[in-house]
Amino acid sequence: MPELPEVQGLVDFLRSRVLDLPVARVDLGSFSVLKTYEPPVDSLGGLTVTDVTRHGKWIDIDVDGIHLVFHLSRAGWLRWSEALPQTVVRPGKSPIALRMRFADDSGFDLTEAGTQKRLAVHVVRDPRDVPGIASLGPDPLDISRADFADLLHGKRTASGRRTADDIGSGEATRNESSRQIKGLLRDQSVIAGVGNAYSDEVLHAAKLSPYAVAGKLDEEAVDRLYDALRDVLTGAIAAASGKPAKDLKDAKRAGMRVHGRAGETCPVCGDVVREVSFADRSMQYCATCQTGGKPLADRRMSRLLK
Ligand SMILES: [Zn+2]
């Protein structure tokens, strides 16, 4: 899944290509990908792109006041083409969920692999009309050290930014300070843009256990985490920016020190990178760097060993 740095890379790339370009048309290869009906997707045709920005992991193409906003989710991707084929995109016939064509015939396809369709496209007049954007916490590159500490210690929640739907869902009332740091960093309503991969990297750089309790971190640990969050993301953005869309996945993989590298050697201390598996994902960490040398229990492993 693309996270903040790759999404920023896509935004920078799109901006360099489509700013000031008129939209020729937008075709849907999947009706379910479009989550809104007003304004209609056809209304984008003929209008000119005035901005391309990011909200957390959401990409926002501002087409003269009408925003095409999308989230690539787990298996979605953007495939850019300098000259799109003239073939018509038909629903259900290809992995192409949406094709956006510009006046010079350049454009992109949003594709989604796999059977779980979670790619989401919204056409709205205000990006905050998208519930997933309205509920976002602050951007990690904008948040101050003091506000970050308050988030971890539960003195500040993103509740003011939550939508009515979220309030009372349990998520909103949960005390952030008692939560494990790995889950907290991945929670888009707490901090926007960090997912499973970069939370592994940030915790490794900060030398913190993924199970450390957010509210119990001392000042020095908060400093390490705050610096690691910004350093890891800034470094990854620098690596992603200027790269064509097709190279971003490889750039992400290449920059990872522990994530996706179970069994390999920790580049900091030389210990082996370990893994904890869950039903739908896994996390990687270094015991020497992060957990005082003690491997974390892996439920899947212990089940298999029974
Ligand atoms: Zn290590």
Tab-separated table of C-alpha atoms and ligand atoms in Angstrom:
chain	number	residue	atom	x	y	z
A	1	MET	CA	0.000	0.000	0.000
A	2	PRO	CA	1.374	3.420	-0.875
A	3	GLU	CA	1.872	5.581	2.205
A	4	LEU	CA	2.616	9.274	2.669
A	5	PRO	CA	5.988	9.365	0.824
A	6	GLU	CA	4.744	7.448	-2.231
A	7	VAL	CA	1.523	9.447	-2.301
A	8	GLN	CA	3.576	12.648	-2.117
A	9	GLY	CA	5.723	11.275	-4.962
A	10	LEU	CA	2.581	10.635	-7.028
A	11	VAL	CA	1.292	14.126	-6.229
A	12	ASP	CA	4.594	15.728	-7.292
A	13	PHE	CA	4.644	13.606	-10.440
A	14	LEU	CA	1.026	14.382	-11.381
A	15	ARG	CA	1.486	18.041	-10.636
A	16	SER	CA	4.436	18.201	-13.058
A	17	ARG	CA	2.305	16.570	-15.767
A	18	VAL	CA	-1.284	17.762	-15.481
A	19	LEU	CA	-1.286	21.214	-13.913
A	20	ASP	CA	-3.051	23.616	-16.321
A	21	LEU	CA	-4.096	20.722	-18.602
A	22	PRO	CA	-7.773	20.432	-19.583
A	23	VAL	CA	-9.466	17.127	-18.796
A	24	ALA	CA	-10.763	15.336	-21.893
A	25	ARG	CA	-12.851	12.688	-20.102
A	26	VAL	CA	-13.026	10.321	-17.164
A	27	ASP	CA	-14.171	6.728	-17.819
A	28	LEU	CA	-15.111	4.184	-15.202
A	29	GLY	CA	-13.971	0.590	-15.509
A	30	SER	CA	-15.794	-0.226	-12.302
A	31	PHE	CA	-18.971	1.449	-11.118
A	32	SER	CA	-18.348	0.513	-7.501
A	33	VAL	CA	-15.091	2.488	-7.356
A	34	LEU	CA	-16.998	5.797	-7.510
A	35	LYS	CA	-18.450	6.605	-4.094
A	36	THR	CA	-20.301	9.811	-5.051
A	37	TYR	CA	-22.818	10.817	-7.720
A	38	GLU	CA	-23.021	14.603	-7.392
A	39	PRO	CA	-21.274	16.379	-9.057
A	40	PRO	CA	-21.271	13.742	-11.818
A	41	VAL	CA	-17.905	12.474	-13.006
A	42	ASP	CA	-18.765	13.741	-16.518
A	43	SER	CA	-18.708	17.309	-15.222
A	44	LEU	CA	-14.888	17.187	-15.118
A	45	GLY	CA	-14.638	17.029	-18.920
A	46	GLY	CA	-13.501	20.324	-20.439
A	47	LEU	CA	-12.357	21.807	-17.132
A	48	THR	CA	-8.684	22.514	-16.356
A	49	VAL	CA	-6.562	21.082	-13.534
A	50	THR	CA	-5.743	23.892	-11.115
A	51	ASP	CA	-3.982	21.948	-8.335
A	52	VAL	CA	-2.836	18.505	-7.183
A	53	THR	CA	-2.458	17.967	-3.451
A	54	ARG	CA	-2.479	15.286	-0.759
A	55	HIS	CA	-4.542	14.743	2.405
A	56	GLY	CA	-2.890	11.922	4.339
A	57	LYS	CA	-2.832	9.088	1.797
A	58	TRP	CA	-5.591	10.654	-0.338
A	59	ILE	CA	-4.711	12.285	-3.658
A	60	ASP	CA	-6.762	15.337	-4.608
A	61	ILE	CA	-6.873	16.544	-8.212
A	62	ASP	CA	-8.557	19.938	-8.182
A	63	VAL	CA	-10.222	20.432	-11.543
A	64	ASP	CA	-11.319	24.053	-11.400
A	65	GLY	CA	-13.186	23.640	-8.117
A	66	ILE	CA	-14.399	20.076	-8.645
A	67	HIS	CA	-12.133	17.618	-6.859
A	68	LEU	CA	-11.393	14.095	-8.029
A	69	VAL	CA	-10.173	12.533	-4.800
A	70	PHE	CA	-8.921	8.966	-4.488
A	71	HIS	CA	-7.346	6.537	-2.065
A	72	LEU	CA	-5.344	3.682	-3.593
A	73	SER	CA	-5.895	1.485	-0.548
A	74	ARG	CA	-4.162	-1.848	-0.371
A	75	ALA	CA	-3.879	-3.059	-3.941
A	76	GLY	CA	-4.649	0.036	-5.990
A	77	TRP	CA	-2.146	1.830	-8.168
A	78	LEU	CA	-1.845	4.679	-10.640
A	79	ARG	CA	-0.435	3.876	-14.067
A	80	TRP	CA	0.624	6.925	-16.032
A	81	SER	CA	0.743	7.005	-19.811
A	82	GLU	CA	2.062	9.745	-22.097
A	83	ALA	CA	-0.368	8.468	-24.745
A	84	LEU	CA	-3.343	6.500	-23.452
A	85	PRO	CA	-4.735	3.814	-25.758
A	86	GLN	CA	-7.926	4.792	-27.570
A	87	THR	CA	-9.692	1.575	-26.531
A	88	VAL	CA	-12.794	2.164	-24.483
A	89	VAL	CA	-12.650	1.154	-20.810
A	90	ARG	CA	-15.610	-1.120	-20.077
A	91	PRO	CA	-16.828	-2.010	-16.607
A	92	GLY	CA	-15.873	-5.481	-15.454
A	93	LYS	CA	-13.563	-6.230	-18.359
A	94	SER	CA	-10.188	-5.217	-16.964
A	95	PRO	CA	-8.318	-4.329	-13.768
A	96	ILE	CA	-8.712	-0.661	-14.779
A	97	ALA	CA	-11.090	0.980	-12.325
A	98	LEU	CA	-10.898	4.487	-13.750
A	99	ARG	CA	-9.196	6.206	-16.662
A	100	MET	CA	-8.566	9.959	-16.637
A	101	ARG	CA	-7.631	11.339	-20.033
A	102	PHE	CA	-6.279	14.816	-20.591
A	103	ALA	CA	-6.553	17.032	-23.680
A	104	ASP	CA	-3.138	15.964	-25.018
A	105	ASP	CA	-4.142	12.252	-24.703
A	106	SER	CA	-1.827	11.712	-21.769
A	107	GLY	CA	-3.443	10.430	-18.589
A	108	PHE	CA	-3.623	7.650	-16.084
A	109	ASP	CA	-5.433	4.477	-15.166
A	110	LEU	CA	-6.298	3.639	-11.593
A	111	THR	CA	-5.942	-0.113	-11.293
A	112	GLU	CA	-6.679	-2.546	-8.522
A	113	ALA	CA	-5.314	-6.052	-8.237
A	114	GLY	CA	-6.966	-8.847	-6.276
A	115	THR	CA	-10.546	-9.601	-5.414
A	116	GLN	CA	-10.961	-7.278	-2.426
A	117	LYS	CA	-11.989	-4.021	-4.076
A	118	ARG	CA	-11.216	-1.137	-1.772
A	119	LEU	CA	-10.000	1.547	-4.163
A	120	ALA	CA	-12.222	4.587	-3.582
A	121	VAL	CA	-12.828	7.588	-5.820
A	122	HIS	CA	-14.902	10.605	-4.805
A	123	VAL	CA	-15.928	13.567	-6.965
A	124	VAL	CA	-16.738	16.441	-4.616
A	125	ARG	CA	-16.769	20.229	-4.425
A	126	ASP	CA	-14.966	20.199	-1.063
A	127	PRO	CA	-12.459	17.458	-0.143
A	128	ARG	CA	-13.707	17.596	3.447
A	129	ASP	CA	-16.980	16.138	2.175
A	130	VAL	CA	-15.078	12.836	1.977
A	131	PRO	CA	-15.543	11.180	5.405
A	132	GLY	CA	-12.057	9.596	5.269
A	133	ILE	CA	-10.545	13.054	4.833
A	134	ALA	CA	-12.765	14.859	7.345
A	135	SER	CA	-11.644	12.410	10.051
A	136	LEU	CA	-7.897	12.674	9.358
A	137	GLY	CA	-5.529	13.610	12.152
A	138	PRO	CA	-2.717	16.122	11.576
A	139	ASP	CA	-0.035	15.552	8.955
A	140	PRO	CA	3.160	14.222	10.584
A	141	LEU	CA	5.255	16.778	8.735
A	142	ASP	CA	3.160	19.666	10.071
A	143	ILE	CA	2.787	18.680	13.701
A	144	SER	CA	4.942	20.334	16.398
A	145	ARG	CA	6.905	18.363	19.019
A	146	ALA	CA	4.545	19.625	21.733
A	147	ASP	CA	1.373	18.675	19.856
A	148	PHE	CA	2.847	15.284	19.024
A	149	ALA	CA	3.576	14.616	22.709
A	150	ASP	CA	0.025	15.648	23.569
A	151	LEU	CA	-1.332	13.205	20.980
A	152	LEU	CA	0.702	10.357	22.474
A	153	HIS	CA	-0.273	11.248	26.016
A	154	GLY	CA	-3.932	11.537	25.139
A	155	LYS	CA	-4.168	15.233	25.982
A	156	ARG	CA	-5.151	16.056	22.485
A	157	THR	CA	-7.345	14.021	20.197
A	158	ALA	CA	-8.314	14.552	16.636
A	159	SER	CA	-11.954	14.629	17.801
A	160	GLY	CA	-12.487	18.158	16.548
A	161	ARG	CA	-11.748	16.880	13.089
A	162	ARG	CA	-13.872	13.776	13.292
A	163	THR	CA	-17.116	13.432	11.459
A	164	ALA	CA	-20.389	12.780	13.241
A	165	ASP	CA	-20.183	9.169	12.052
A	166	ASP	CA	-17.015	8.532	13.987
A	167	ILE	CA	-18.109	10.025	17.268
A	168	GLY	CA	-19.425	7.363	19.554
A	169	SER	CA	-17.997	4.596	17.396
A	170	GLY	CA	-15.678	3.626	20.239
A	171	GLU	CA	-12.667	4.661	18.206
A	172	ALA	CA	-13.236	8.284	19.155
A	173	THR	CA	-13.700	7.642	22.823
A	174	ARG	CA	-10.757	5.307	23.239
A	175	ASN	CA	-8.037	6.840	25.323
A	176	GLU	CA	-5.044	7.294	23.016
A	177	SER	CA	-2.561	7.222	25.884
A	178	SER	CA	-3.202	3.561	26.710
A	179	ARG	CA	-2.729	2.417	23.130
A	180	GLN	CA	0.260	0.602	21.700
A	181	ILE	CA	2.403	2.890	19.630
A	182	LYS	CA	2.341	0.780	16.459
A	183	GLY	CA	-1.457	0.911	16.254
A	184	LEU	CA	-1.517	4.584	17.147
A	185	LEU	CA	0.900	5.545	14.359
A	186	ARG	CA	-1.191	3.637	11.807
A	187	ASP	CA	-4.465	5.224	12.917
A	188	GLN	CA	-5.318	7.830	10.272
A	189	SER	CA	-7.519	9.760	12.698
A	190	VAL	CA	-4.499	10.281	14.986
A	191	ILE	CA	-1.769	10.994	12.414
A	192	ALA	CA	-2.438	11.078	8.679
A	193	GLY	CA	-0.414	9.163	6.117
A	194	VAL	CA	1.574	6.527	8.029
A	195	GLY	CA	0.715	2.874	7.457
A	196	ASN	CA	2.089	-0.551	8.263
A	197	ALA	CA	5.409	-0.134	6.444
A	198	TYR	CA	6.529	3.289	7.648
A	199	SER	CA	5.353	2.662	11.207
A	200	ASP	CA	7.769	-0.313	11.274
A	201	GLU	CA	10.548	1.902	9.930
A	202	VAL	CA	9.831	4.791	12.297
A	203	LEU	CA	9.774	2.514	15.355
A	204	HIS	CA	13.038	0.874	14.292
A	205	ALA	CA	14.696	4.269	13.813
A	206	ALA	CA	13.339	5.413	17.200
A	207	LYS	CA	14.492	2.161	18.883
A	208	LEU	CA	11.018	1.561	20.303
A	209	SER	CA	9.020	-1.637	20.646
A	210	PRO	CA	5.870	-1.686	18.503
A	211	TYR	CA	4.039	-2.675	21.697
A	212	ALA	CA	5.292	0.282	23.741
A	213	VAL	CA	2.353	2.106	25.331
A	214	ALA	CA	2.046	5.600	23.866
A	215	GLY	CA	1.155	7.336	27.104
A	216	LYS	CA	4.080	5.820	28.979
A	217	LEU	CA	6.837	7.115	26.720
A	218	ASP	CA	9.220	9.435	28.554
A	219	GLU	CA	10.346	12.760	27.114
A	220	GLU	CA	13.488	11.277	25.640
A	221	ALA	CA	11.545	8.509	23.885
A	222	VAL	CA	9.040	11.061	22.555
A	223	ASP	CA	11.983	13.049	21.157
A	224	ARG	CA	13.366	9.957	19.436
A	225	LEU	CA	9.971	9.041	18.018
A	226	TYR	CA	9.219	12.576	16.813
A	227	ASP	CA	12.626	12.877	15.135
A	228	ALA	CA	12.370	9.376	13.630
A	229	LEU	CA	8.899	10.071	12.249
A	230	ARG	CA	10.052	13.171	10.449
A	231	ASP	CA	13.454	11.811	9.363
A	232	VAL	CA	12.071	8.566	7.951
A	233	LEU	CA	9.238	10.292	6.074
A	234	THR	CA	11.373	13.188	4.822
A	235	GLY	CA	14.034	10.775	3.580
A	236	ALA	CA	11.442	8.609	1.845
A	237	ILE	CA	9.808	11.652	0.215
A	238	ALA	CA	13.203	12.769	-1.078
A	239	ALA	CA	13.681	9.292	-2.560
A	240	ALA	CA	10.185	9.261	-4.084
A	241	SER	CA	9.952	12.785	-5.399
A	242	GLY	CA	10.767	13.257	-9.056
A	243	LYS	CA	10.424	9.539	-9.768
A	244	PRO	CA	7.894	8.400	-12.346
A	245	ALA	CA	4.865	6.636	-10.865
A	246	LYS	CA	6.056	3.228	-12.052
A	247	ASP	CA	9.292	3.476	-10.035
A	248	LEU	CA	7.726	4.430	-6.703
A	249	LYS	CA	7.023	0.912	-5.433
A	250	ASP	CA	10.639	-0.117	-5.970
A	251	ALA	CA	11.898	3.076	-4.333
A	252	LYS	CA	9.729	2.315	-1.306
A	253	ARG	CA	10.992	-1.254	-1.023
A	254	ALA	CA	14.621	-0.184	-1.442
A	255	GLY	CA	14.383	2.321	1.405
A	256	MET	CA	13.051	-0.154	3.980
A	257	ARG	CA	15.453	-1.231	6.731
A	258	VAL	CA	13.237	-3.726	8.562
A	259	HIS	CA	9.781	-3.689	6.970
A	260	GLY	CA	9.365	-6.670	4.638
A	261	ARG	CA	12.861	-7.851	5.540
A	262	ALA	CA	12.241	-10.672	8.038
A	263	GLY	CA	15.254	-12.966	8.133
A	264	GLU	CA	17.599	-10.322	6.760
A	265	THR	CA	20.246	-8.484	8.783
A	266	CYS	CA	19.458	-5.300	10.692
A	267	PRO	CA	21.636	-2.613	9.054
A	268	VAL	CA	22.134	-0.921	12.441
A	269	CYS	CA	23.218	-3.764	14.743
A	270	GLY	CA	23.580	-6.898	12.637
A	271	ASP	CA	20.872	-8.891	14.454
A	272	VAL	CA	18.320	-10.771	12.366
A	273	VAL	CA	15.106	-8.873	11.493
A	274	ARG	CA	12.157	-10.601	13.159
A	275	GLU	CA	8.461	-10.715	12.345
A	276	VAL	CA	5.099	-10.887	14.064
A	277	SER	CA	2.265	-12.146	11.843
A	278	PHE	CA	-1.413	-11.295	12.053
A	279	ALA	CA	-4.302	-12.570	9.954
A	280	ASP	CA	-4.007	-9.903	7.290
A	281	ARG	CA	-0.591	-8.331	7.766
A	282	SER	CA	2.732	-8.688	9.513
A	283	MET	CA	5.190	-6.374	11.184
A	284	GLN	CA	8.956	-6.539	11.255
A	285	TYR	CA	11.352	-5.283	13.925
A	286	CYS	CA	14.815	-5.784	15.368
A	287	ALA	CA	14.894	-7.252	18.869
A	288	THR	CA	18.356	-5.866	19.670
A	289	CYS	CA	17.477	-2.331	18.545
A	290	GLN	CA	13.878	-2.221	19.777
A	291	THR	CA	12.899	-4.718	22.448
A	292	GLY	CA	15.978	-5.135	24.635
A	293	GLY	CA	16.946	-8.293	22.762
A	294	LYS	CA	13.706	-10.148	23.584
A	295	PRO	CA	11.783	-11.503	20.575
A	296	LEU	CA	8.069	-10.639	20.613
A	297	ALA	CA	5.537	-13.449	20.726
A	298	ASP	CA	4.231	-14.368	17.327
A	299	ARG	CA	0.779	-15.916	17.686
A	300	ARG	CA	0.862	-17.551	14.300
A	301	MET	CA	4.229	-19.106	15.042
A	302	SER	CA	3.115	-20.394	18.452
A	303	ARG	CA	-0.094	-21.802	16.928
A	304	LEU	CA	1.934	-23.634	14.344
A	305	LEU	CA	4.249	-24.999	16.997
A	306	LYS	CA	1.430	-26.417	19.169
B	1	ZN	ZN	19.110	-3.824	15.036
